[in-house]
Coordinates of N, CA and C in Angstrom, one line a residue:
M1307 N 19.5 -42.6 30.0 CA 18.6 -43.6 29.8 C 17.8 -43.9 31.1
I1308 N 16.5 -43.8 31.1 CA 15.6 -43.9 32.2 C 15.2 -45.3 32.5
N1309 N 15.3 -45.8 33.7 CA 14.8 -47.1 34.0 C 13.6 -47.1 35.0
K1310 N 13.0 -48.2 35.2 CA 11.8 -48.3 36.0 C 12.0 -47.7 37.4
E1311 N 13.1 -47.9 38.0 CA 13.4 -47.4 39.4 C 13.4 -45.9 39.5
Q1312 N 13.5 -45.2 38.4 CA 13.5 -43.7 38.5 C 12.1 -43.1 38.4
L1313 N 11.2 -44.0 38.1 CA 9.8 -43.5 38.0 C 9.1 -43.5 39.4
N1314 N 8.2 -42.5 39.7 CA 7.5 -42.5 40.9 C 6.1 -43.2 40.8
S1315 N 5.3 -43.1 41.7 CA 4.0 -43.8 41.7 C 3.0 -43.1 40.8
N1316 N 3.3 -41.9 40.3 CA 2.3 -41.2 39.4 C 2.4 -41.7 38.0
I1317 N 1.9 -42.9 37.8 CA 1.9 -43.5 36.5 C 0.6 -43.1 35.7
P1318 N 0.7 -42.6 34.5 CA -0.5 -42.2 33.8 C -1.4 -43.4 33.6
E1319 N -2.7 -43.2 33.9 CA -3.7 -44.3 33.7 C -3.9 -44.7 32.3
H1320 N -3.9 -43.7 31.4 CA -4.2 -44.0 30.0 C -3.1 -43.3 29.1
V1321 N -2.3 -44.1 28.4 CA -1.3 -43.7 27.5 C -1.7 -44.0 26.1
A1322 N -1.6 -43.0 25.2 CA -1.9 -43.2 23.8 C -0.6 -42.9 23.0
I1323 N -0.4 -43.7 22.0 CA 0.8 -43.6 21.2 C 0.5 -43.5 19.7
I1324 N 1.1 -42.5 19.0 CA 1.1 -42.4 17.6 C 2.4 -43.0 17.1
M1325 N 2.3 -44.2 16.6 CA 3.5 -45.0 16.2 C 4.0 -44.6 14.8
D1326 N 4.9 -43.6 14.8 CA 5.3 -43.0 13.5 C 6.7 -43.3 13.2
G1327 N 7.0 -43.5 11.9 CA 8.4 -43.6 11.5 C 8.8 -45.0 10.9
N1328 N 7.9 -45.9 10.7 CA 8.3 -47.2 10.2 C 8.9 -47.1 8.8
G1329 N 8.2 -46.3 7.9 CA 8.7 -46.1 6.6 C 10.1 -45.4 6.5
R1330 N 10.2 -44.4 7.3 CA 11.5 -43.7 7.3 C 12.6 -44.5 7.9
W1331 N 12.3 -45.4 8.8 CA 13.3 -46.3 9.4 C 13.8 -47.3 8.3
A1332 N 12.8 -47.8 7.5 CA 13.2 -48.7 6.5 C 14.0 -48.0 5.4
K1333 N 13.6 -46.8 5.0 CA 14.3 -46.1 3.9 C 15.7 -45.8 4.4
K1334 N 15.9 -45.4 5.6 CA 17.2 -45.1 6.2 C 18.2 -46.3 6.1
K1335 N 17.6 -47.5 6.2 CA 18.4 -48.7 6.2 C 18.5 -49.4 4.8
G1336 N 17.8 -48.7 3.8 CA 17.8 -49.3 2.5 C 16.8 -50.5 2.3
F1337 N 15.8 -50.6 3.1 CA 14.8 -51.6 3.1 C 13.5 -51.1 2.4
F1338 N 12.7 -52.1 2.0 CA 11.3 -51.7 1.6 C 10.5 -51.3 2.8
R1339 N 9.5 -50.5 2.7 CA 8.7 -50.0 3.8 C 8.1 -51.1 4.6
A1340 N 7.8 -52.2 3.9 CA 7.2 -53.3 4.6 C 8.1 -53.8 5.8
V1341 N 9.4 -53.8 5.6 CA 10.3 -54.2 6.6 C 10.2 -53.3 7.8
G1342 N 10.0 -52.0 7.6 CA 9.8 -51.1 8.7 C 8.6 -51.4 9.5
H1343 N 7.5 -51.8 8.8 CA 6.3 -52.2 9.5 C 6.5 -53.4 10.3
E1344 N 7.2 -54.4 9.7 CA 7.4 -55.7 10.4 C 8.2 -55.4 11.7
N1345 N 9.2 -54.6 11.6 CA 10.1 -54.3 12.8 C 9.3 -53.4 13.8
G1346 N 8.3 -52.7 13.3 CA 7.5 -51.9 14.2 C 6.6 -52.8 15.1
T1347 N 6.3 -54.0 14.7 CA 5.5 -54.9 15.6 C 6.4 -55.3 16.8
K1348 N 7.7 -55.3 16.7 CA 8.5 -55.7 17.8 C 8.5 -54.6 18.9
A1349 N 8.4 -53.3 18.4 CA 8.3 -52.2 19.3 C 7.0 -52.2 20.0
V1350 N 5.9 -52.6 19.3 CA 4.6 -52.7 19.9 C 4.6 -53.7 21.1
R1351 N 5.2 -54.8 20.9 CA 5.3 -55.8 21.9 C 6.0 -55.3 23.1
E1352 N 7.2 -54.6 22.9 CA 7.9 -54.0 24.0 C 7.2 -52.9 24.7
A1353 N 6.5 -52.1 24.0 CA 5.7 -51.0 24.6 C 4.5 -51.6 25.4
V1354 N 3.9 -52.6 24.9 CA 2.7 -53.2 25.6 C 3.2 -53.9 26.9
E1355 N 4.2 -54.7 26.8 CA 4.7 -55.4 28.0 C 5.3 -54.4 29.1
S1356 N 6.0 -53.4 28.6 CA 6.5 -52.4 29.5 C 5.5 -51.6 30.2
S1357 N 4.4 -51.2 29.5 CA 3.3 -50.5 30.0 C 2.6 -51.3 31.1
A1358 N 2.4 -52.5 30.8 CA 1.7 -53.4 31.8 C 2.6 -53.5 33.1
E1359 N 3.9 -53.7 32.8 CA 4.9 -53.9 33.9 C 4.8 -52.7 34.9
I1360 N 4.7 -51.5 34.5 CA 4.7 -50.3 35.4 C 3.4 -49.9 35.9
G1361 N 2.3 -50.5 35.4 CA 1.0 -50.2 36.0 C 0.1 -49.3 35.1
V1362 N 0.4 -49.1 33.9 CA -0.5 -48.4 33.0 C -1.7 -49.2 32.8
K1363 N -2.9 -48.6 33.0 CA -4.2 -49.4 32.9 C -4.7 -49.5 31.5
Y1364 N -4.5 -48.4 30.7 CA -5.0 -48.4 29.4 C -3.9 -47.9 28.4
L1365 N -3.7 -48.6 27.3 CA -2.7 -48.3 26.3 C -3.4 -48.3 25.0
T1366 N -3.4 -47.2 24.3 CA -4.1 -47.1 23.0 C -3.1 -46.8 21.9
L1367 N -3.0 -47.6 20.9 CA -2.1 -47.5 19.8 C -2.7 -47.1 18.5
Y1368 N -2.2 -46.1 17.8 CA -2.8 -45.6 16.5 C -2.2 -46.5 15.5
A1369 N -2.9 -47.6 15.1 CA -2.3 -48.6 14.3 C -2.6 -48.4 12.8
F1370 N -3.7 -47.8 12.5 CA -4.1 -47.6 11.1 C -5.2 -46.5 11.0
S1371 N -4.9 -45.4 10.4 CA -5.9 -44.3 10.3 C -6.8 -44.4 9.1
T1372 N -7.9 -43.6 9.1 CA -8.8 -43.6 7.9 C -8.0 -43.1 6.7
E1373 N -7.1 -42.2 7.0 CA -6.3 -41.6 5.9 C -5.3 -42.6 5.3
N1374 N -4.9 -43.6 6.1 CA -3.9 -44.6 5.6 C -4.4 -45.5 4.5
W1375 N -5.8 -45.5 4.3 CA -6.3 -46.2 3.1 C -5.9 -45.6 1.8
N1376 N -5.4 -44.3 1.8 CA -4.9 -43.7 0.6 C -3.5 -44.0 0.3
R1377 N -2.9 -44.8 1.1 CA -1.5 -45.2 0.8 C -1.5 -46.2 -0.4
P1378 N -0.3 -46.5 -1.0 CA -0.3 -47.4 -2.1 C -0.9 -48.8 -1.8
K1379 N -1.6 -49.3 -2.7 CA -2.4 -50.5 -2.5 C -1.6 -51.7 -1.9
L1380 N -0.4 -51.9 -2.4 CA 0.5 -52.9 -1.9 C 0.8 -52.7 -0.4
E1381 N 1.1 -51.5 0.0 CA 1.4 -51.2 1.3 C 0.3 -51.5 2.3
V1382 N -0.9 -51.1 1.8 CA -2.2 -51.3 2.6 C -2.4 -52.8 2.8
E1383 N -2.2 -53.6 1.7 CA -2.4 -55.0 1.8 C -1.4 -55.7 2.7
T1384 N -0.2 -55.2 2.7 CA 0.9 -55.7 3.6 C 0.5 -55.4 5.0
L1385 N 0.0 -54.2 5.3 CA -0.3 -53.8 6.7 C -1.5 -54.7 7.2
M1386 N -2.4 -55.0 6.3 CA -3.6 -55.8 6.8 C -3.1 -57.3 7.0
K1387 N -2.2 -57.8 6.2 CA -1.7 -59.1 6.4 C -0.9 -59.2 7.7
L1388 N -0.1 -58.1 7.9 CA 0.7 -58.0 9.1 C -0.2 -57.9 10.4
L1389 N -1.3 -57.2 10.3 CA -2.3 -57.2 11.4 C -2.8 -58.6 11.8
V1390 N -3.2 -59.3 10.8 CA -3.7 -60.7 11.0 C -2.6 -61.6 11.6
S1391 N -1.4 -61.6 11.0 CA -0.3 -62.4 11.5 C 0.1 -62.0 13.0
S1392 N 0.1 -60.7 13.2 CA 0.5 -60.2 14.5 C -0.5 -60.6 15.6
L1393 N -1.7 -60.5 15.3 CA -2.8 -60.9 16.2 C -2.6 -62.4 16.6
K1394 N -2.3 -63.2 15.6 CA -2.1 -64.6 15.9 C -0.9 -64.9 16.7
K1395 N 0.1 -64.1 16.5 CA 1.4 -64.3 17.2 C 1.3 -63.8 18.7
E1396 N 0.6 -62.7 18.8 CA 0.7 -61.9 20.1 C -0.4 -62.4 21.1
I1397 N -1.3 -63.3 20.7 CA -2.3 -63.8 21.7 C -1.6 -64.4 22.9
K1398 N -0.5 -65.0 22.7 CA 0.2 -65.6 23.9 C 0.7 -64.5 24.8
T1399 N 1.3 -63.5 24.2 CA 1.8 -62.3 25.0 C 0.7 -61.7 25.8
L1400 N -0.5 -61.5 25.2 CA -1.6 -60.9 25.8 C -2.1 -61.8 27.0
Q1401 N -2.2 -63.1 26.8 CA -2.7 -64.0 27.8 C -1.7 -64.1 29.0
K1402 N -0.4 -64.1 28.6 CA 0.7 -64.2 29.6 C 0.7 -63.0 30.5
N1403 N 0.4 -61.9 30.0 CA 0.5 -60.6 30.7 C -0.9 -60.2 31.2
N1404 N -1.9 -61.0 31.0 CA -3.3 -60.7 31.5 C -3.8 -59.4 30.9
I1405 N -3.6 -59.2 29.6 CA -4.0 -58.0 28.9 C -5.2 -58.2 28.0
K1406 N -6.2 -57.3 28.1 CA -7.4 -57.4 27.4 C -7.2 -56.6 26.1
L1407 N -7.6 -57.2 25.0 CA -7.6 -56.5 23.7 C -8.9 -55.8 23.4
N1408 N -8.8 -54.6 22.9 CA -9.9 -53.8 22.5 C -9.6 -53.2 21.1
A1409 N -10.6 -52.7 20.4 CA -10.4 -52.1 19.1 C -11.4 -51.0 18.9
I1410 N -10.9 -49.9 18.3 CA -11.8 -48.8 18.0 C -11.6 -48.3 16.5
G1411 N -12.7 -47.8 15.9 CA -12.6 -47.3 14.5 C -13.7 -47.9 13.7
N1412 N -13.6 -47.7 12.4 CA -14.6 -48.2 11.5 C -14.1 -49.6 11.1
L1413 N -14.3 -50.6 12.0 CA -13.8 -51.9 11.9 C -14.4 -52.7 10.7
E1414 N -15.6 -52.3 10.3 CA -16.3 -52.9 9.2 C -15.6 -52.7 7.9
S1415 N -14.7 -51.7 7.8 CA -14.0 -51.4 6.6 C -12.7 -52.3 6.5
L1416 N -12.4 -53.0 7.5 CA -11.2 -53.9 7.5 C -11.5 -55.1 6.6
P1417 N -10.5 -55.8 6.0 CA -10.8 -57.0 5.3 C -11.4 -58.0 6.3
K1418 N -12.2 -58.9 5.7 CA -13.0 -59.9 6.5 C -12.1 -60.7 7.4
K1419 N -11.0 -61.1 6.8 CA -10.0 -62.0 7.6 C -9.5 -61.3 8.8
A1420 N -9.2 -60.0 8.6 CA -8.7 -59.2 9.8 C -9.8 -59.0 10.8
Q1421 N -11.0 -58.8 10.4 CA -12.1 -58.6 11.3 C -12.3 -59.9 12.2
V1422 N -12.3 -61.0 11.5 CA -12.5 -62.3 12.2 C -11.4 -62.5 13.2
E1423 N -10.1 -62.3 12.8 CA -9.0 -62.6 13.7 C -9.1 -61.6 14.9
L1424 N -9.4 -60.4 14.6 CA -9.5 -59.3 15.7 C -10.5 -59.7 16.7
L1425 N -11.7 -60.0 16.2 CA -12.8 -60.4 17.1 C -12.5 -61.6 18.0
E1426 N -11.8 -62.6 17.3 CA -11.4 -63.8 18.0 C -10.5 -63.5 19.2
V1427 N -9.5 -62.6 19.0 CA -8.5 -62.3 20.1 C -9.2 -61.5 21.1
I1428 N -10.1 -60.6 20.7 CA -10.9 -59.8 21.7 C -11.7 -60.7 22.6
E1429 N -12.3 -61.7 22.0 CA -13.2 -62.6 22.8 C -12.3 -63.5 23.7
K1430 N -11.2 -63.9 23.3 CA -10.3 -64.8 24.1 C -9.7 -64.0 25.3
T1431 N -9.5 -62.7 25.1 CA -8.9 -61.9 26.2 C -9.8 -61.1 27.0
K1432 N -11.1 -61.2 26.8 CA -12.1 -60.3 27.4 C -12.1 -60.3 28.9
S1433 N -11.6 -61.4 29.5 CA -11.6 -61.5 31.0 C -10.3 -61.0 31.6
N1434 N -9.4 -60.7 30.8 CA -8.1 -60.2 31.4 C -8.3 -58.8 31.9
D1435 N -7.6 -58.5 33.0 CA -7.9 -57.2 33.7 C -6.7 -56.5 34.2
R1436 N -5.5 -56.9 33.8 CA -4.3 -56.1 34.2 C -4.2 -54.8 33.4
M1437 N -4.4 -54.8 32.1 CA -4.4 -53.6 31.3 C -5.2 -53.9 30.0
T1438 N -5.8 -52.8 29.5 CA -6.6 -52.8 28.3 C -5.8 -52.2 27.2
L1439 N -5.5 -53.0 26.2 CA -4.7 -52.6 25.0 C -5.8 -52.3 23.9
T1440 N -5.8 -51.1 23.4 CA -6.8 -50.7 22.4 C -6.0 -50.4 21.1
L1441 N -6.4 -51.0 20.0 CA -5.9 -50.8 18.7 C -6.8 -49.9 18.0
A1442 N -6.4 -48.7 17.5 CA -7.2 -47.8 16.7 C -6.9 -48.2 15.3
L1443 N -8.0 -48.8 14.6 CA -7.8 -49.3 13.3 C -8.9 -48.7 12.4
S1444 N -8.5 -48.3 11.2 CA -9.3 -47.5 10.3 C -10.0 -46.4 11.2
Y1445 N -9.2 -45.8 12.0 CA -9.7 -44.8 12.9 C -9.4 -43.4 12.5
G1446 N -10.4 -42.5 12.6 CA -10.2 -41.0 12.4 C -11.1 -40.3 13.4
S1447 N -10.5 -39.4 14.1 CA -11.3 -38.7 15.2 C -12.5 -37.9 14.6
R1448 N -12.2 -37.2 13.5 CA -13.3 -36.4 12.9 C -14.5 -37.3 12.5
E1449 N -14.2 -38.5 11.9 CA -15.2 -39.4 11.5 C -15.9 -39.9 12.8
E1450 N -15.2 -40.2 13.9 CA -15.8 -40.6 15.1 C -16.8 -39.5 15.6
L1451 N -16.4 -38.3 15.6 CA -17.2 -37.2 16.1 C -18.5 -37.0 15.2
I1452 N -18.3 -37.2 13.9 CA -19.5 -37.1 13.0 C -20.4 -38.2 13.3
K1453 N -19.9 -39.4 13.5 CA -20.8 -40.6 13.9 C -21.5 -40.3 15.2
T1454 N -20.8 -39.7 16.1 CA -21.4 -39.4 17.4 C -22.5 -38.4 17.3
I1455 N -22.3 -37.3 16.5 CA -23.3 -36.3 16.3 C -24.5 -36.9 15.6
E1456 N -24.3 -37.7 14.6 CA -25.4 -38.4 13.9 C -26.3 -39.2 14.9
E1457 N -25.6 -40.0 15.7 CA -26.3 -40.9 16.6 C -27.1 -40.1 17.7
I1458 N -26.5 -39.0 18.2 CA -27.2 -38.2 19.2 C -28.4 -37.4 18.5
S1459 N -28.2 -37.0 17.3 CA -29.2 -36.3 16.6 C -30.4 -37.1 16.3
I1460 N -30.2 -38.4 16.0 CA -31.3 -39.3 15.8 C -32.1 -39.5 17.1
K1461 N -31.4 -39.6 18.2 CA -32.0 -39.8 19.5 C -32.8 -38.6 19.9
V1462 N -32.3 -37.4 19.6 CA -33.0 -36.2 19.8 C -34.3 -36.1 19.0
K1463 N -34.2 -36.5 17.7 CA -35.3 -36.5 16.8 C -36.4 -37.4 17.3
N1464 N -35.9 -38.6 17.8 CA -36.9 -39.6 18.3 C -37.4 -39.4 19.7
G1465 N -36.9 -38.3 20.3 CA -37.3 -38.0 21.7 C -36.7 -38.8 22.8
V1466 N -35.6 -39.4 22.5 CA -34.8 -40.2 23.4 C -34.0 -39.3 24.3
I1467 N -33.4 -38.3 23.7 CA -32.6 -37.3 24.4 C -33.1 -35.9 24.2
S1468 N -33.2 -35.2 25.3 CA -33.5 -33.7 25.2 C -32.3 -32.9 24.8
P1469 N -32.4 -32.0 23.9 CA -31.2 -31.2 23.4 C -30.5 -30.5 24.6
H1470 N -31.3 -30.0 25.6 CA -30.6 -29.2 26.6 C -29.9 -30.1 27.7
L1471 N -30.1 -31.4 27.5 CA -29.4 -32.4 28.4 C -28.1 -33.0 27.8
I1472 N -27.8 -32.5 26.6 CA -26.6 -33.0 26.0 C -25.4 -32.4 26.7
N1473 N -24.5 -33.2 27.3 CA -23.3 -32.7 28.0 C -22.1 -33.6 27.6
E1474 N -21.0 -33.5 28.3 CA -19.8 -34.3 28.0 C -20.1 -35.7 28.2
T1475 N -20.8 -36.1 29.3 CA -21.1 -37.5 29.6 C -21.9 -38.1 28.4
V1476 N -22.9 -37.4 27.9 CA -23.7 -38.0 26.8 C -22.8 -38.2 25.6
I1477 N -21.9 -37.2 25.3 CA -21.0 -37.3 24.1 C -20.1 -38.5 24.3
N1478 N -19.5 -38.6 25.5 CA -18.6 -39.7 25.8 C -19.2 -41.1 25.6
E1479 N -20.5 -41.2 25.9 CA -21.2 -42.5 25.8 C -21.4 -42.9 24.4
H1480 N -21.2 -42.0 23.4 CA -21.5 -42.3 22.0 C -20.2 -42.4 21.2
L1481 N -19.0 -42.2 21.8 CA -17.7 -42.3 21.2 C -17.3 -43.7 21.1
Y1482 N -16.4 -44.0 20.2 CA -15.8 -45.4 20.1 C -15.1 -45.7 21.5
T1483 N -14.6 -44.7 22.2 CA -13.9 -44.9 23.4 C -14.7 -44.8 24.7
K1484 N -16.0 -45.1 24.5 CA -17.0 -44.9 25.6 C -16.6 -45.7 26.9
N1485 N -15.8 -46.8 26.7 CA -15.4 -47.6 27.9 C -14.0 -47.2 28.4
L1486 N -13.4 -46.2 27.9 CA -12.0 -45.8 28.2 C -12.0 -44.4 28.9
P1487 N -11.1 -44.2 29.8 CA -11.0 -42.8 30.4 C -10.3 -41.9 29.4
D1488 N -10.3 -40.6 29.7 CA -9.5 -39.7 28.9 C -8.0 -40.0 28.9
V1489 N -7.4 -39.6 27.8 CA -5.9 -39.8 27.7 C -5.1 -38.9 28.7
D1490 N -4.2 -39.5 29.4 CA -3.3 -38.7 30.3 C -2.0 -38.3 29.6
L1491 N -1.5 -39.2 28.8 CA -0.2 -38.9 28.1 C -0.3 -39.4 26.7
L1492 N 0.0 -38.5 25.7 CA 0.0 -38.8 24.3 C 1.5 -38.7 23.8
I1493 N 2.0 -39.8 23.3 CA 3.3 -39.9 22.8 C 3.3 -40.0 21.3
R1494 N 4.2 -39.2 20.6 CA 4.3 -39.4 19.1 C 5.8 -39.6 18.8
T1495 N 6.1 -40.6 18.1 CA 7.5 -40.9 17.7 C 7.9 -40.2 16.4
S1496 N 9.1 -40.3 16.0 CA 9.7 -39.9 14.7 C 9.9 -38.4 14.5
G1497 N 9.7 -37.6 15.6 CA 10.0 -36.1 15.5 C 8.9 -35.3 14.9
E1498 N 7.8 -35.9 14.4 CA 6.7 -35.1 13.9 C 5.9 -34.6 15.1
Q1499 N 5.4 -33.4 15.0 CA 4.7 -32.8 16.1 C 3.3 -32.4 15.7
R1500 N 2.5 -33.4 15.4 CA 1.1 -33.3 15.0 C 0.3 -34.3 15.7
I1501 N -1.0 -34.0 15.8 CA -2.0 -35.0 16.4 C -2.5 -36.0 15.3
S1502 N -2.6 -35.5 14.1 CA -3.0 -36.4 13.0 C -4.4 -37.1 13.2
N1503 N -5.4 -36.3 13.6 CA -6.7 -36.8 13.7 C -6.9 -37.9 14.6
F1504 N -6.2 -37.9 15.7 CA -6.2 -39.0 16.7 C -6.8 -38.6 18.0
L1505 N -7.9 -39.1 18.4 CA -8.5 -38.9 19.8 C -8.6 -37.4 20.1
L1506 N -9.1 -36.6 19.2 CA -9.1 -35.2 19.4 C -9.9 -34.8 20.6
W1507 N -11.0 -35.4 20.9 CA -11.9 -35.1 22.0 C -11.2 -35.7 23.3
Q1508 N -10.6 -36.8 23.2 CA -10.1 -37.6 24.4 C -8.8 -37.0 24.9
I1509 N -8.1 -36.2 24.1 CA -6.8 -35.7 24.6 C -6.9 -34.2 25.0
A1510 N -8.1 -33.8 25.3 CA -8.3 -32.3 25.6 C -7.4 -31.9 26.7
Y1511 N -7.1 -32.7 27.7 CA -6.2 -32.3 28.8 C -5.0 -33.2 28.9
A1512 N -4.7 -34.0 27.9 CA -3.5 -34.9 27.9 C -2.2 -34.1 27.8
E1513 N -1.2 -34.6 28.4 CA 0.2 -34.1 28.2 C 0.7 -34.7 26.9
L1514 N 1.4 -33.8 26.1 CA 1.9 -34.3 24.8 C 3.4 -34.4 24.9
Y1515 N 3.9 -35.5 24.3 CA 5.3 -35.8 24.4 C 5.8 -36.3 23.0
F1516 N 6.7 -35.5 22.4 CA 7.2 -35.8 21.1 C 8.7 -36.3 21.2
T1517 N 9.0 -37.3 20.5 CA 10.4 -37.8 20.5 C 10.9 -38.0 19.1
E1518 N 12.2 -37.9 18.9 CA 12.8 -38.0 17.5 C 12.9 -39.5 17.2
V1519 N 12.8 -40.4 18.2 CA 13.0 -41.8 17.9 C 12.0 -42.4 16.9
L1520 N 12.5 -43.1 15.9 CA 11.6 -43.7 15.0 C 10.9 -45.0 15.6
W1521 N 9.7 -45.2 15.3 CA 8.9 -46.3 16.0 C 9.7 -47.6 16.1
P1522 N 10.3 -48.2 15.1 CA 10.9 -49.5 15.3 C 12.0 -49.5 16.3
D1523 N 12.6 -48.3 16.6 CA 13.7 -48.1 17.5 C 13.2 -47.8 18.9
F1524 N 11.9 -47.7 19.1 CA 11.3 -47.2 20.4 C 11.4 -48.4 21.4
K1525 N 12.2 -48.2 22.4 CA 12.4 -49.3 23.4 C 11.7 -48.9 24.7
K1526 N 11.9 -49.9 25.7 CA 11.3 -49.7 27.0 C 11.8 -48.4 27.6
S1527 N 13.1 -48.2 27.5 CA 13.7 -47.0 28.1 C 13.1 -45.7 27.5
D1528 N 12.7 -45.7 26.2 CA 12.1 -44.5 25.6 C 10.7 -44.3 26.2
L1529 N 10.0 -45.4 26.5 CA 8.7 -45.3 27.1 C 8.8 -44.7 28.5
F1530 N 9.8 -45.2 29.2 CA 10.0 -44.8 30.6 C 10.4 -43.3 30.6
E1531 N 11.2 -42.9 29.6 CA 11.6 -41.5 29.5 C 10.4 -40.6 29.3
A1532 N 9.5 -41.0 28.5 CA 8.3 -40.2 28.2 C 7.5 -40.1 29.5
I1533 N 7.4 -41.2 30.3 CA 6.6 -41.1 31.5 C 7.3 -40.4 32.6
Y1534 N 8.7 -40.4 32.6 CA 9.5 -39.6 33.5 C 9.2 -38.1 33.3
N1535 N 9.2 -37.8 32.0 CA 8.9 -36.4 31.6 C 7.5 -36.0 32.1
Y1536 N 6.6 -36.9 31.9 CA 5.2 -36.6 32.3 C 5.1 -36.4 33.8
Q1537 N 5.9 -37.1 34.6 CA 5.8 -37.0 36.0 C 6.4 -35.7 36.5
K1538 N 7.2 -35.0 35.7 CA 7.8 -33.8 36.1 C 6.9 -32.6 35.8
R1539 N 5.8 -32.8 35.1 CA 4.8 -31.8 34.7 C 3.8 -31.6 35.8
E1540 N 3.2 -30.3 35.8 CA 2.1 -30.0 36.7 C 0.8 -30.0 35.9
R1541 N -0.1 -30.9 36.2 CA -1.4 -30.9 35.5 C -2.4 -30.1 36.2
R1542 N -2.8 -28.9 35.7 CA -3.6 -28.0 36.5 C -5.1 -28.0 36.1
F1543 N -5.4 -28.5 34.9 CA -6.8 -28.6 34.4 C -7.5 -27.3 34.6
G1544 N -6.9 -26.2 34.3 CA -7.5 -24.9 34.3 C -7.3 -24.1 35.6
K1545 N -6.8 -24.8 36.7 CA -6.6 -24.2 38.0 C -5.2 -23.6 38.1
T1546 N -5.0 -22.9 39.2 CA -3.6 -22.3 39.4 C -2.8 -23.3 40.2
S1547 N -1.5 -23.1 40.2 CA -0.6 -24.0 41.0 C -1.0 -23.8 42.5
E1548 N -1.4 -22.6 42.9 CA -1.7 -22.4 44.3 C -2.9 -23.2 44.7
Q1549 N -3.9 -23.3 43.8 CA -5.1 -24.1 44.1 C -4.8 -25.6 44.3
L1550 N -3.9 -26.1 43.5 CA -3.5 -27.5 43.5 C -2.8 -27.8 44.8
S1551 N -2.0 -26.9 45.3 CA -1.2 -27.1 46.5 C -2.0 -26.9 47.8

């Protein structure tokens, strides 16, 4: 079990987490899937507070994907209600820890009540500067990239952007994540080893960490273990080890 004292100063600036396993956790214990989602919110709180505690500047959580709309209607409704109630409950945690809330995705597709609550918490926490917590809601990376290409194409057509000047910076400026740095560490729980249409552009050079732990069981020590593992890796960005040294 890894604790904070075992970590060095090389804390990833931006950590992203695919929070997987709520349904399997519930099934394993003989509960309805909704109980798994409810217990998953406790893991969210622990991950958020622990990340802020060790100096992570940006934490992005995959809360609801564009594909999740295809789940049973009752489960989707439960998730949306849980989103609203969690935002109301966690505003105190965000303010206490000086954390700013952000959201990315097709937010207009969320129920009106969820949109209103989300924007209210974003507004109340906008001056906080210890860490930025981003919720990916109704988010899909392919959809994000299509939106980006459409927006840039319109600007090219209207003469705002010259085609030969399109580069990584221009693309970054049109993504949902335009105010966030690239991901340093991507964590996925529950043993699945897929990216699942999450931040495909932004994780180009991220370190990937997969754990068997189901999301509701993901504790502070599990987060620290992921970061400890990250700290043992050599990030070369295409260079050789000799160049880095």
